[in-house]
């Protein structure tokens, strides 16, 4: 059979199908809306970052000019760290909705600052954002199911099935052309807004091509599932129910059940637990003997061992020492937290092999650098930057160098890796 | 027999959903012949046509199209046949031309506007309704489009399942003339009907099917039609039994 003429014939036939054309438009508009909302969100985040970056230097400079010693300069100044959205984040917001992508750090104990906003956006964390990744992973398959399930059943009901097959002479080819034209239309309506947004936003070519490839493979997978079920000699409602059952199983039961299971077998301390432990450790330090704190501090910083607190009043070096000891005391929890998150993410990755919708969502989030791995990279950057701050201040505090505003030109600057 | 034989069922046995629907029927139709298959509801008439199209594999016996076992080359068998299904419904949202164009393309045939107009004239479909969607058609009008499609396919063999259902008397008469013309031009027609009188008018041979068995065959004497009375008697007596 001549494939080209069959495609032309079916394309012409499909063009008379108003219901299908309506769905095509709906899918296009929803894809565009999902991408539009992602673009608005990333633009908002970029503006916030730009605004805070501009304020960062200025605020610190004005703070330093008011201070006369290293300790108060460190105490009153903020350092802006951030994880800018990637050139594809608009399509898959992923972890950016759940974990912070910016921190204004101080020289105080770090752990509390990192986990302060751990709760993120609870509503979004619960239902997920209506972004492009969500739309393609969960909504578009439903549209395909709805459009394709009765490809054959509707012809049987109308009494046309035998005539159609007898006229073409072959069984399968007609249905494959019909189904692939429809699903091809839906795929194009889905990725058109993506291509448009991608070229407007200078999304890297390889990212865009990969994303489009993933989406096509994924929707072809659903198309084949639909073809398979639609050739079943059952009534349309039966086929529809079965396909929706598959969707519910792959799209919700497997990922949600899997998440519950993973959360149970990989316990992770909560962010607020870390926050509280660290705050308590720091608060208690005020009442502890200075030696207790300093001994704990010198275990990590033997180089300042010679330092002794002068006078019985307040001492900045001791203050920052007990801030660090606060971090040291939560270290075990914090390491467990990162390890646990990594392990959960690894298992979720394995699990997603059994859930194509979850797999696509994860793949798009990886491309968008909005996955768990990316958020852990940012966390590591924050830790390294905070460590650099301590390396800058500790010699000046412990050697009691004379205060000099000029020295702040040597202050470490945060710059995001991505 | 000979190479003019187009359709042949040989001890054909068909089982559908565990029930024996055809129990070893045998008949053949030559080219230029009209064979009418008569029988009550559920006798197995439609089943016979479907098995010639290769939809129902025989559990016993065999079926041949142009001397070739159907299941050995289903596509070739179907290509040689124009099929008019029992409840012929074309696409409701398309008009007569669009429907014919679609189904002809499906059969990889060209869309010849003149032939189509001539055929629609022949089946007496009013010309002002041809550009209307089939959803605005009466049952008989739809049947006319479906008949036109079968004729336009221009195949050697026509399998027609209750072709006159829904047609008005003048359309039925015209249809019978049409079928005769087709046969006279060398086509082979196997048609299923409940209309004893019509069948006798048009058929060269007539088979009486009852509960999956061919219980009688009538052949028109040379230059004459089959005698309606005899068929009627056979039909009703078999039913009365
Ligand atoms: N799709 C089917 N599945 C199973 N059995 C069927 C199916 N269609 C028909 N049958 C059975 O096959 C038998 C013959 O049916 P068929 O449709 O061939 O009858 P028919 O002679 O065409 O009757 P009618 O005059 O009502 O059209 C019937 O007894 C019916 O129960
Ligand atoms: Mg029938």
XYZ file of C-alpha atoms and ligand atoms in Angstrom:
691
model
C 0.000 0.000 0.000
C 1.182 3.457 -0.882
C 1.933 5.129 2.438
C 1.946 8.683 1.123
C -1.459 8.433 -0.495
C -2.845 6.706 2.586
C -1.543 9.570 4.735
C -3.078 12.166 2.434
C -6.377 10.303 2.451
C -6.455 10.034 6.248
C -5.265 13.613 6.732
C -8.151 14.773 4.609
C -10.477 12.527 6.591
C -9.155 13.806 9.919
C -9.587 17.383 8.748
C -13.360 16.783 8.725
C -13.257 15.614 12.334
C -14.249 18.683 14.326
C -13.938 17.016 17.699
C -10.337 16.147 16.930
C -9.560 19.637 15.641
C -11.052 21.043 18.836
C -8.799 18.864 20.959
C -5.803 19.871 18.892
C -6.491 23.482 19.709
C -7.092 22.741 23.390
C -3.805 20.840 23.685
C -1.926 23.624 21.921
C -3.435 26.289 24.175
C -2.772 24.335 27.360
C 0.815 23.576 26.333
C 1.290 27.256 25.552
C -0.297 28.263 28.869
C 1.887 25.820 30.819
C 5.002 27.151 29.124
C 3.798 30.715 29.518
C 3.361 30.294 33.251
C 6.806 28.673 33.464
C 8.320 31.589 31.572
C 6.593 34.086 33.857
C 7.891 32.243 36.909
C 11.498 32.022 35.670
C 11.405 35.654 34.634
C 10.170 36.556 38.080
C 12.970 34.499 39.651
C 15.562 36.090 37.375
C 14.327 39.562 38.257
C 14.381 38.733 41.942
C 17.937 37.462 41.612
C 19.059 40.480 39.608
C 17.471 42.820 42.098
C 19.108 41.072 45.057
C 22.490 40.836 43.326
C 22.418 44.574 42.719
C 21.433 45.274 46.331
C 23.950 42.784 47.725
C 27.233 44.719 47.228
C 25.641 48.065 48.009
C 23.990 46.944 51.257
C 27.163 45.255 52.445
C 29.317 48.284 51.635
C 26.968 50.560 53.538
C 26.913 48.125 56.477
C 30.724 47.905 56.601
C 31.044 51.659 56.636
C 29.003 51.719 59.860
C 31.049 49.023 61.628
C 34.359 49.323 63.411
C 35.372 45.709 64.021
C 35.455 42.384 62.139
C 32.933 40.717 64.395
C 30.127 43.229 63.946
C 30.923 43.658 60.253
C 30.450 39.908 59.823
C 27.365 39.895 62.040
C 25.450 42.640 60.299
C 26.298 41.836 56.689
C 24.405 39.527 54.340
C 25.720 37.573 51.376
C 23.380 36.738 48.586
C 23.652 33.260 47.104
C 21.384 31.963 44.394
C 20.747 29.247 41.869
C 19.619 30.932 38.657
C 16.961 29.117 36.605
C 18.486 27.277 33.646
C 17.579 28.123 30.060
C 15.001 25.326 30.159
C 13.644 25.719 33.695
C 10.430 27.254 32.356
C 9.387 23.835 31.059
C 9.950 21.911 34.279
C 10.130 23.793 37.574
C 10.726 20.594 39.534
C 12.544 21.053 42.833
C 12.620 24.837 42.485
C 9.112 24.795 43.914
C 10.066 22.595 46.852
C 13.517 23.688 47.981
C 15.005 27.192 48.141
C 16.952 28.539 45.185
C 18.285 31.567 47.058
C 19.709 32.254 50.511
C 20.895 35.486 52.061
C 23.671 34.054 54.176
C 25.229 35.436 57.315
C 28.387 34.349 59.068
C 26.184 32.639 61.686
C 25.684 28.900 62.002
C 24.875 27.624 58.537
C 22.608 24.625 58.961
C 19.734 26.663 60.350
C 19.998 29.078 57.449
C 19.913 26.287 54.898
C 16.897 24.541 56.360
C 14.981 27.626 57.395
C 12.832 27.583 54.244
C 12.848 23.853 53.788
C 9.059 23.677 53.846
C 9.099 25.443 50.491
C 5.659 25.916 48.983
C 3.517 23.278 50.667
C 0.576 23.483 48.261
C 2.780 23.227 45.208
C 4.721 20.397 46.778
C 1.454 18.554 47.268
C -0.243 18.885 43.886
C 2.709 19.877 41.751
C 2.906 22.868 39.484
C 0.993 22.928 36.216
C 4.156 23.208 34.179
C 4.919 21.792 30.759
C 6.533 18.653 32.200
C 3.405 17.902 34.230
C 1.127 18.674 31.316
C 2.956 16.359 28.927
C 3.531 13.593 31.452
C 0.020 13.351 32.837
C -2.519 15.322 30.837
C -1.594 14.689 27.192
C -1.754 10.877 27.585
C -5.337 11.309 28.809
C -6.167 13.279 25.678
C -4.591 10.542 23.544
C -6.553 7.887 25.412
C -9.745 9.824 24.935
C -9.154 10.386 21.225
C -7.765 6.993 20.272
C -9.514 4.419 22.432
C -12.512 3.981 20.124
C -10.649 4.082 16.809
C -11.961 0.623 16.019
C -14.819 0.279 18.495
C -16.662 3.287 17.081
C -16.467 1.794 13.575
C -17.797 -1.510 14.857
C -20.720 0.222 16.548
C -21.451 2.173 13.363
C -21.395 -1.071 11.365
C -18.565 0.190 9.190
C -15.746 -1.954 10.490
C -16.142 -4.865 8.059
C -16.703 -2.526 5.131
C -13.558 -0.527 5.941
C -11.395 -3.604 6.342
C -12.899 -5.310 3.301
C -12.299 -2.182 1.239
C -8.650 -1.693 2.232
C -8.024 -5.405 2.057
C -5.701 -5.429 5.053
C -6.419 -5.353 8.736
C -3.895 -3.230 10.567
C -2.585 -0.554 8.272
C -5.685 1.630 8.202
C -5.844 1.847 11.984
C -2.161 2.616 12.334
C -2.432 5.480 9.843
C -5.516 6.859 11.541
C -4.064 6.629 15.003
C -0.657 7.992 14.078
C -2.116 10.945 12.213
C -4.172 11.873 15.239
C -1.430 11.298 17.745
C 1.035 13.040 15.416
C -1.250 16.068 15.444
C -1.389 16.029 19.229
C 2.398 15.666 19.449
C 2.902 18.646 17.155
C 0.360 20.729 19.110
C 2.264 19.820 22.281
C 5.782 20.614 21.138
C 5.058 23.644 18.971
C 4.852 26.011 21.967
C 8.023 24.409 23.330
C 9.943 25.043 20.119
C 8.632 28.581 20.080
C 9.580 29.297 23.701
C 12.907 27.528 23.246
C 13.980 29.721 20.373
C 12.758 32.880 22.089
C 14.712 32.038 25.218
C 17.881 30.782 23.574
C 17.434 27.393 25.145
C 20.475 25.397 24.159
C 19.866 23.438 21.000
C 20.860 20.099 22.467
C 18.553 20.581 25.470
C 15.634 21.484 23.256
C 16.255 18.592 20.874
C 16.555 16.144 23.769
C 13.366 17.446 25.348
C 11.480 17.157 22.071
C 12.894 13.666 21.585
C 11.771 12.584 25.067
C 8.283 13.997 24.523
C 7.915 12.274 21.150
C 9.129 8.904 22.429
C 6.836 9.214 25.439
C 3.733 10.109 23.449
C 4.490 7.401 20.888
C 4.600 4.983 23.810
C 1.082 6.020 24.820
C -0.054 5.869 21.210
C 1.083 2.274 20.960
C -0.651 1.429 24.232
C -3.818 3.028 22.828
C -3.548 1.116 19.528
C -3.067 -2.075 21.425
C -6.145 -1.586 23.569
C -8.268 -0.117 20.790
C -7.879 -3.247 18.667
C -9.534 -5.179 21.454
C -12.975 -6.423 20.386
C -14.750 -4.715 23.230
C -17.074 -1.761 23.531
C -15.570 1.708 23.666
C -16.436 2.309 27.357
C -14.715 -0.945 28.339
C -11.579 -0.010 26.392
C -11.667 3.519 27.792
C -11.934 2.233 31.353
C -9.057 -0.169 30.807
C -6.837 2.575 29.375
C -7.693 4.954 32.193
C -6.842 2.141 34.562
C -3.417 1.870 32.938
C -2.984 5.630 33.210
C -3.940 5.654 36.885
C -1.620 2.737 37.570
C 1.404 4.153 35.746
C 0.767 7.807 36.492
C -0.357 7.783 40.100
C -0.372 4.435 41.871
C 3.164 3.371 40.950
C 4.847 6.754 41.624
C 2.791 7.642 44.710
C 2.927 4.146 46.186
C 6.614 3.995 45.359
C 7.239 7.309 47.073
C 5.499 6.145 50.238
C 7.566 2.975 50.157
C 10.840 4.810 49.513
C 10.122 7.336 52.263
C 9.559 4.443 54.632
C 12.695 2.468 53.799
C 14.967 5.541 53.572
C 14.346 7.710 56.611
C 15.539 11.307 56.284
C 15.707 13.716 59.240
C 13.413 16.666 58.728
C 14.815 20.091 57.932
C 13.059 21.562 60.952
C 14.696 18.955 63.187
C 18.111 20.121 61.961
C 17.083 23.739 62.378
C 15.941 23.194 65.966
C 18.968 21.130 66.973
C 21.309 23.775 65.641
C 19.407 26.684 67.236
C 19.351 24.906 70.588
C 23.057 24.181 70.385
C 23.792 27.848 69.682
C 21.430 29.110 72.390
C 22.826 26.728 74.985
C 26.363 27.852 74.150
C 25.707 31.226 75.820
C 25.439 29.446 79.148
C 28.194 26.866 78.646
C 31.722 27.389 79.931
C 33.827 29.057 77.241
C 36.334 26.184 77.375
C 33.708 23.610 76.405
C 32.893 25.527 73.244
C 36.480 26.335 72.399
C 37.667 22.756 72.861
C 35.004 21.572 70.453
C 35.963 24.331 68.026
C 39.713 23.611 68.181
C 39.026 20.000 67.237
C 38.280 21.340 63.779
C 40.560 24.357 63.833
C 43.748 23.339 65.554
C 45.474 26.328 63.892
C 43.748 28.769 66.325
C 44.481 26.690 69.395
C 46.639 29.369 70.918
C 43.729 31.787 71.045
C 42.389 32.704 74.447
C 39.420 34.863 75.121
C 40.369 38.282 76.465
C 38.416 39.793 79.328
C 35.129 38.362 80.662
C 32.797 40.346 78.420
C 31.485 39.465 74.989
C 34.031 38.151 72.515
C 33.344 37.839 68.747
C 35.834 35.015 68.158
C 34.074 32.950 70.827
C 30.688 33.929 69.370
C 31.603 32.667 65.898
C 33.267 29.609 67.426
C 29.992 28.575 69.051
C 28.151 29.254 65.821
C 30.419 26.749 64.153
C 30.075 24.291 67.014
C 26.304 24.566 66.467
C 26.902 23.383 62.916
C 29.211 20.653 64.120
C 26.521 19.328 66.417
C 24.007 19.045 63.601
C 26.552 17.662 61.183
C 25.441 14.084 61.672
C 21.822 15.011 60.960
C 22.739 17.182 58.054
C 24.908 14.511 56.446
C 22.106 12.004 56.997
C 19.733 14.468 55.367
C 21.828 14.872 52.218
C 22.597 11.188 52.026
C 18.954 10.323 52.531
C 17.836 12.719 49.837
C 20.391 11.312 47.434
C 19.326 7.760 48.215
C 15.629 8.589 47.852
C 16.367 10.259 44.560
C 18.334 7.237 43.361
C 15.477 4.901 44.271
C 12.914 7.238 42.722
C 15.017 7.069 39.559
C 14.857 3.286 39.586
C 11.151 3.379 40.324
C 10.511 5.737 37.426
C 11.577 2.946 35.093
C 8.253 1.364 36.024
C 6.325 4.591 35.513
C 6.789 6.298 32.147
C 5.039 9.505 33.286
C 7.418 9.819 36.237
C 10.345 8.954 33.980
C 9.494 11.712 31.506
C 8.963 14.247 34.268
C 12.315 13.363 35.825
C 14.072 13.456 32.471
C 12.716 16.910 31.696
C 13.654 18.118 35.189
C 17.157 16.807 34.680
C 17.405 18.721 31.404
C 16.023 21.795 33.165
C 18.453 21.311 36.066
C 15.549 21.469 38.451
C 15.970 17.942 39.782
C 17.154 16.834 43.194
C 20.747 16.520 41.990
C 20.757 20.150 40.845
C 19.354 21.371 44.155
C 22.034 19.407 46.004
C 24.694 21.006 43.799
C 23.399 24.426 44.822
C 23.415 23.384 48.478
C 27.038 22.324 48.105
C 27.871 25.686 46.547
C 26.254 27.415 49.496
C 28.254 25.328 51.951
C 31.483 26.027 50.098
C 30.773 29.724 49.990
C 29.986 29.798 53.691
C 33.225 27.943 54.345
C 35.078 30.565 52.302
C 33.481 33.290 54.420
C 34.707 31.567 57.562
C 38.190 31.259 56.052
C 38.125 34.981 55.350
C 36.946 36.046 58.804
C 38.590 33.518 61.147
C 42.195 34.760 60.707
C 41.020 38.325 61.216
C 38.989 37.448 64.310
C 41.445 35.082 65.904
C 44.567 37.103 65.077
C 42.736 40.255 66.109
C 43.897 42.056 63.004
C 43.095 45.754 63.031
C 39.831 46.511 61.214
C 40.288 47.858 57.710
C 37.379 48.362 55.289
C 39.757 48.038 52.315
C 40.279 44.365 53.183
C 36.688 43.619 52.100
C 37.794 43.751 48.471
C 39.274 40.320 49.236
C 35.908 39.013 50.501
C 34.878 35.823 48.657
C 32.233 36.449 46.051
C 29.449 34.005 45.392
C 29.031 32.993 41.805
C 26.712 30.180 40.755
C 28.285 27.260 38.901
C 25.541 27.023 36.300
C -17.110 -25.312 -12.933
C -14.288 -24.200 -15.179
C -12.479 -20.887 -14.960
C -15.750 -18.911 -15.036
C -16.379 -19.971 -11.439
C -15.853 -17.001 -9.163
C -17.245 -18.014 -5.768
C -17.290 -21.425 -4.215
C -18.171 -22.759 -0.785
C -17.241 -26.352 -0.185
C -18.747 -28.115 2.841
C -18.288 -24.782 4.608
C -18.628 -24.974 8.347
C -18.453 -21.852 10.517
C -18.548 -21.713 14.282
C -19.209 -18.368 15.972
C -18.936 -18.010 19.735
C -19.003 -21.786 20.109
C -22.162 -22.176 18.060
C -22.258 -23.881 14.669
C -23.719 -21.236 12.375
C -23.031 -22.834 8.998
C -23.064 -26.598 8.886
C -21.323 -27.681 5.739
C -22.934 -25.688 2.953
C -21.767 -25.999 -0.638
C -22.600 -23.804 -3.623
C -20.849 -21.902 -6.350
C -21.496 -18.795 -8.437
C -20.151 -18.280 -11.951
C -19.282 -15.015 -13.598
C -22.258 -13.267 -15.138
C -24.505 -14.956 -12.604
C -26.721 -13.519 -9.887
C -27.092 -15.858 -6.943
C -29.690 -14.972 -4.307
C -29.377 -16.343 -0.811
C -32.720 -16.516 0.936
C -33.489 -17.430 4.520
C -35.033 -16.410 7.809
C -33.368 -14.310 10.447
C -30.318 -15.978 11.878
C -30.159 -18.557 9.089
C -26.513 -17.700 8.389
C -26.773 -15.525 5.271
C -24.593 -12.652 6.458
C -22.179 -15.144 7.929
C -21.759 -16.694 4.490
C -20.822 -13.328 2.966
C -18.399 -12.537 5.814
C -16.634 -15.837 5.358
C -16.046 -15.059 1.661
C -14.364 -11.843 2.852
C -12.034 -13.819 5.071
C -13.440 -12.453 8.327
C -14.495 -15.847 9.652
C -12.045 -18.707 9.253
C -13.893 -21.939 8.431
C -13.828 -24.666 11.037
C -14.427 -27.153 8.266
C -14.575 -27.183 4.486
C -13.202 -24.362 2.369
C -14.063 -21.180 0.499
C -12.625 -20.125 -2.824
C -12.602 -16.822 -4.658
C -11.658 -17.190 -8.319
C -10.403 -20.645 -7.539
C -8.071 -19.506 -4.760
C -8.602 -20.440 -1.152
C -9.629 -17.186 0.561
C -7.441 -17.459 3.659
C -4.360 -18.067 1.549
C -4.549 -14.556 0.117
C -7.114 -12.509 1.953
C -6.012 -9.235 0.460
C -6.402 -10.463 -3.125
C -9.793 -11.940 -2.276
C -11.016 -8.683 -0.772
C -9.667 -6.665 -3.662
C -11.795 -8.708 -6.055
C -14.943 -8.031 -4.054
C -17.234 -5.068 -3.521
C -19.101 -5.586 -0.280
C -22.344 -3.985 0.740
C -22.824 -4.645 4.442
C -26.156 -5.435 5.995
C -26.527 -2.175 7.887
C -24.514 -0.074 5.508
C -23.691 3.149 7.272
C -21.171 5.449 5.728
C -19.829 8.514 7.539
C -22.632 10.688 8.859
C -20.548 13.844 8.971
C -19.525 13.593 5.307
C -21.648 14.194 2.211
C -22.171 11.638 -0.551
C -19.152 12.762 -2.595
C -16.813 12.905 0.405
C -17.917 9.447 1.499
C -17.414 7.994 -1.975
C -14.073 9.727 -2.349
C -12.876 8.379 1.003
C -13.916 4.778 0.395
C -12.670 4.761 -3.188
C -9.298 6.069 -2.040
C -9.312 3.342 0.580
C -9.601 0.894 -2.295
C -6.840 2.847 -4.073
C -9.174 3.909 -6.829
C -9.269 7.273 -8.568
C -12.035 9.772 -7.899
C -13.848 10.138 -11.208
C -16.523 12.789 -10.823
C -18.362 11.824 -14.034
C -18.603 8.174 -13.147
C -19.749 9.090 -9.663
C -22.499 11.396 -10.958
C -23.632 8.740 -13.422
C -23.716 6.066 -10.729
C -25.607 8.272 -8.283
C -28.077 8.987 -11.103
C -28.420 5.281 -11.680
C -29.289 4.547 -8.038
C -31.761 7.460 -8.158
C -30.171 9.606 -5.469
C -31.635 13.100 -5.808
C -28.917 15.424 -7.034
C -29.716 18.243 -4.614
C -28.980 15.997 -1.641
C -25.562 14.832 -2.827
C -23.687 17.690 -1.158
C -25.539 17.241 2.113
C -24.139 15.341 5.019
C -25.461 11.819 5.411
C -26.865 12.724 8.830
C -29.631 14.536 6.925
C -30.403 11.470 4.764
C -33.244 8.991 5.042
C -32.443 5.288 5.408
C -33.108 4.642 1.729
C -30.901 7.534 0.619
C -28.025 6.169 2.644
C -28.571 2.747 1.139
C -28.376 4.306 -2.325
C -24.987 5.847 -1.590
C -23.724 2.520 -0.265
C -24.970 0.720 -3.381
C -23.306 3.366 -5.534
C -20.057 2.704 -3.701
C -20.289 -1.033 -4.367
C -20.851 -0.386 -8.067
C -18.111 2.226 -8.311
C -15.617 -0.245 -6.921
C -15.941 -1.937 -10.321
C -14.873 -5.331 -9.000
C -15.495 -8.712 -10.577
C -17.550 -9.869 -7.625
C -20.276 -8.145 -5.608
C -21.427 -9.414 -2.224
C -24.631 -7.584 -1.308
C -26.282 -8.044 2.077
C -29.959 -7.055 1.901
C -29.285 -4.367 -0.697
C -32.930 -3.372 -1.163
C -33.690 -2.810 2.516
C -35.051 0.675 2.942
C -35.508 1.328 -0.767
C -38.859 2.483 -2.166
C -40.557 0.329 -4.859
C -39.272 2.304 -7.820
C -35.741 2.295 -6.437
C -36.033 -1.470 -5.905
C -37.101 -1.967 -9.505
C -34.288 0.186 -10.732
C -31.861 -1.680 -8.474
C -32.939 -5.016 -9.939
C -32.361 -3.680 -13.451
C -28.984 -2.480 -12.323
C -28.019 -5.867 -10.899
C -29.090 -7.568 -14.101
C -27.035 -5.139 -16.152
C -24.009 -5.786 -13.943
C -24.377 -9.531 -14.336
C -24.896 -9.216 -18.053
C -21.656 -7.264 -18.252
C -19.892 -10.228 -16.633
C -19.950 -9.415 -12.939
C -20.643 -12.058 -10.337
C -23.305 -11.130 -7.801
C -24.079 -12.927 -4.562
C -26.904 -11.200 -2.766
C -28.690 -11.873 0.470
C -32.357 -10.959 0.681
C -35.658 -11.553 2.408
C -37.574 -10.463 -0.671
C -38.713 -13.687 -2.382
C -40.384 -11.886 -5.255
C -37.418 -9.621 -5.962
C -34.965 -12.500 -5.703
C -36.914 -14.497 -8.260
C -36.993 -11.527 -10.603
C -33.298 -10.947 -10.657
C -31.517 -14.177 -9.722
C -30.204 -16.862 -12.042
C -29.983 -19.158 -9.099
C -31.388 -19.083 -5.636
C -30.326 -20.878 -2.481
C -32.551 -21.404 0.513
C -30.689 -21.315 3.789
C -32.159 -22.553 7.016
C -30.365 -22.854 10.340
C -27.007 -22.999 8.655
C -27.953 -25.554 6.044
C -28.642 -25.075 2.362
C -32.036 -26.722 2.119
C -32.945 -25.963 -1.471
C -31.589 -24.539 -4.679
C -33.567 -23.147 -7.631
C -32.216 -22.403 -11.087
C -33.916 -20.226 -13.648
C -34.786 -22.118 -16.815
C -32.978 -20.712 -19.855
C -34.465 -17.378 -20.882
C -36.938 -17.405 -17.963
C -37.125 -16.302 -14.368
C -37.335 -18.536 -11.328
C -40.924 -19.294 -10.455
C -41.888 -17.284 -7.396
C -44.628 -19.627 -6.269
C -42.306 -22.619 -5.954
C -39.791 -20.666 -3.892
C -42.530 -19.237 -1.739
C -43.889 -22.655 -1.035
C -40.497 -24.060 -0.203
C -39.660 -21.085 1.987
C -42.876 -21.188 4.014
C -43.090 -24.957 4.287
C -39.572 -25.192 5.579
C -40.428 -22.522 8.105
C -43.646 -24.212 9.139
C -41.775 -27.373 9.938
N -20.894 -11.505 15.913
C -21.442 -12.693 16.169
N -20.932 -13.463 17.141
C -21.445 -14.661 17.405
N -22.496 -15.192 16.768
C -23.073 -14.479 15.792
C -22.564 -13.185 15.432
N -23.314 -12.709 14.452
C -24.250 -13.650 14.179
N -24.094 -14.708 14.979
C -24.941 -15.946 14.971
O -24.833 -16.533 13.705
C -26.080 -16.955 13.264
C -26.290 -16.482 11.838
O -26.254 -15.090 11.841
P -26.328 -14.257 10.506
O -26.036 -12.858 10.828
O -25.472 -14.914 9.502
O -27.859 -14.442 10.117
P -28.638 -13.859 8.862
O -29.095 -15.031 8.096
O -27.832 -12.850 8.174
O -29.879 -13.209 9.607
P -30.657 -11.830 9.305
O -31.669 -12.141 8.293
O -31.296 -11.513 10.605
O -29.663 -10.844 8.869
C -27.103 -16.442 14.229
O -27.672 -17.521 14.913
C -26.361 -15.577 15.200
O -26.750 -15.920 16.503
Mg -27.914 -10.889 7.987
